[in-house]
């Protein structure tokens, strides 16, 4: 093979490949954060429901989050 065929990849193609890699990595990180956020929403809502269920048997539901009932 001649030296001309063994040249490195041209800079624009290399930059495009790097940009695609960065965007792919960013997309995957955001997907992980999204899954974690949904988990936190589910966990918080589940805890809220458990607190409301426990409060419904003990006192009026309006008194749960405050120190006094209105």
Short mmCIF file of C-alpha atoms in Angstrom, two decimals:
data_model
loop_
_atom_site.label_atom_id
_atom_site.label_comp_id
_atom_site.label_asym_id
_atom_site.label_seq_id
_atom_site.Cartn_x
_atom_site.Cartn_y
_atom_site.Cartn_z
CA UNK A 1 0.00 0.00 0.00
CA UNK A 2 1.18 3.46 -0.69
CA UNK A 3 1.56 6.14 1.94
CA UNK A 4 -1.27 8.14 0.43
CA UNK A 5 -3.82 5.44 1.30
CA UNK A 6 -2.55 5.12 4.88
CA UNK A 7 -3.26 8.71 5.84
CA UNK A 8 -5.22 9.43 9.00
CA UNK A 9 -8.92 10.17 8.91
CA UNK A 10 -9.57 13.75 7.78
CA UNK A 11 -10.27 16.25 10.55
CA UNK A 12 -13.94 16.94 9.66
CA UNK A 13 -14.81 13.25 9.85
CA UNK A 14 -12.93 12.90 13.12
CA UNK A 15 -14.75 15.92 14.57
CA UNK A 16 -18.11 14.55 13.43
CA UNK A 17 -17.37 11.19 15.03
CA UNK A 18 -16.32 12.90 18.28
CA UNK A 19 -19.49 15.01 18.29
CA UNK A 20 -21.64 11.91 17.76
CA UNK A 21 -19.88 10.13 20.61
CA UNK A 22 -20.39 13.10 22.94
CA UNK A 23 -24.08 13.35 22.01
CA UNK A 24 -24.58 9.61 22.48
CA UNK A 25 -22.92 9.76 25.91
CA UNK A 26 -25.04 12.78 26.90
CA UNK A 27 -28.22 11.03 25.77
CA UNK A 28 -27.38 7.95 27.84
CA UNK A 29 -26.58 10.02 30.94
CA UNK A 30 -29.87 11.91 30.60
CA UNK A 31 -31.72 8.61 30.21
CA UNK A 32 -30.21 7.33 33.46
CA UNK A 33 -31.17 10.56 35.23
CA UNK A 34 -34.69 10.24 33.83
CA UNK A 35 -35.09 6.72 35.18
CA UNK A 36 -33.78 7.84 38.57
CA UNK A 37 -36.19 10.80 38.60
CA UNK A 38 -39.15 8.53 37.84
CA UNK A 39 -38.04 6.21 40.65
CA UNK A 40 -37.90 9.16 43.08
CA UNK A 41 -41.38 10.28 42.00
CA UNK A 42 -42.77 6.79 42.51
CA UNK A 43 -41.05 6.38 45.88
CA UNK A 44 -42.23 9.78 47.11
CA UNK A 45 -45.81 9.18 46.01
CA UNK A 46 -45.79 5.74 47.63
CA UNK A 47 -44.52 7.24 50.90
CA UNK A 48 -47.18 9.97 50.66
CA UNK A 49 -49.93 7.38 50.19
CA UNK A 50 -48.65 5.33 53.13
CA UNK A 51 -48.62 8.44 55.32
CA UNK A 52 -52.14 9.40 54.27
CA UNK A 53 -53.41 5.86 54.89
CA UNK A 54 -51.85 5.81 58.36
CA UNK A 55 -53.21 9.26 59.13
CA UNK A 56 -56.71 8.39 57.94
CA UNK A 57 -56.99 5.72 60.60
CA UNK A 58 -55.53 7.90 63.37
CA UNK A 59 -56.83 11.44 62.77
CA UNK A 60 -58.47 13.61 60.18
CA UNK A 61 -56.51 13.79 56.89
CA UNK A 62 -56.43 17.61 57.05
CA UNK A 63 -54.34 17.45 60.25
CA UNK A 64 -51.56 15.27 58.88
CA UNK A 65 -49.04 17.87 57.67
CA UNK A 66 -49.78 20.59 60.22
CA UNK A 67 -49.39 20.78 63.97
CA UNK A 68 -52.99 21.91 64.40
CA UNK A 69 -56.27 21.26 62.63
CA UNK A 70 -58.15 24.09 60.98
#
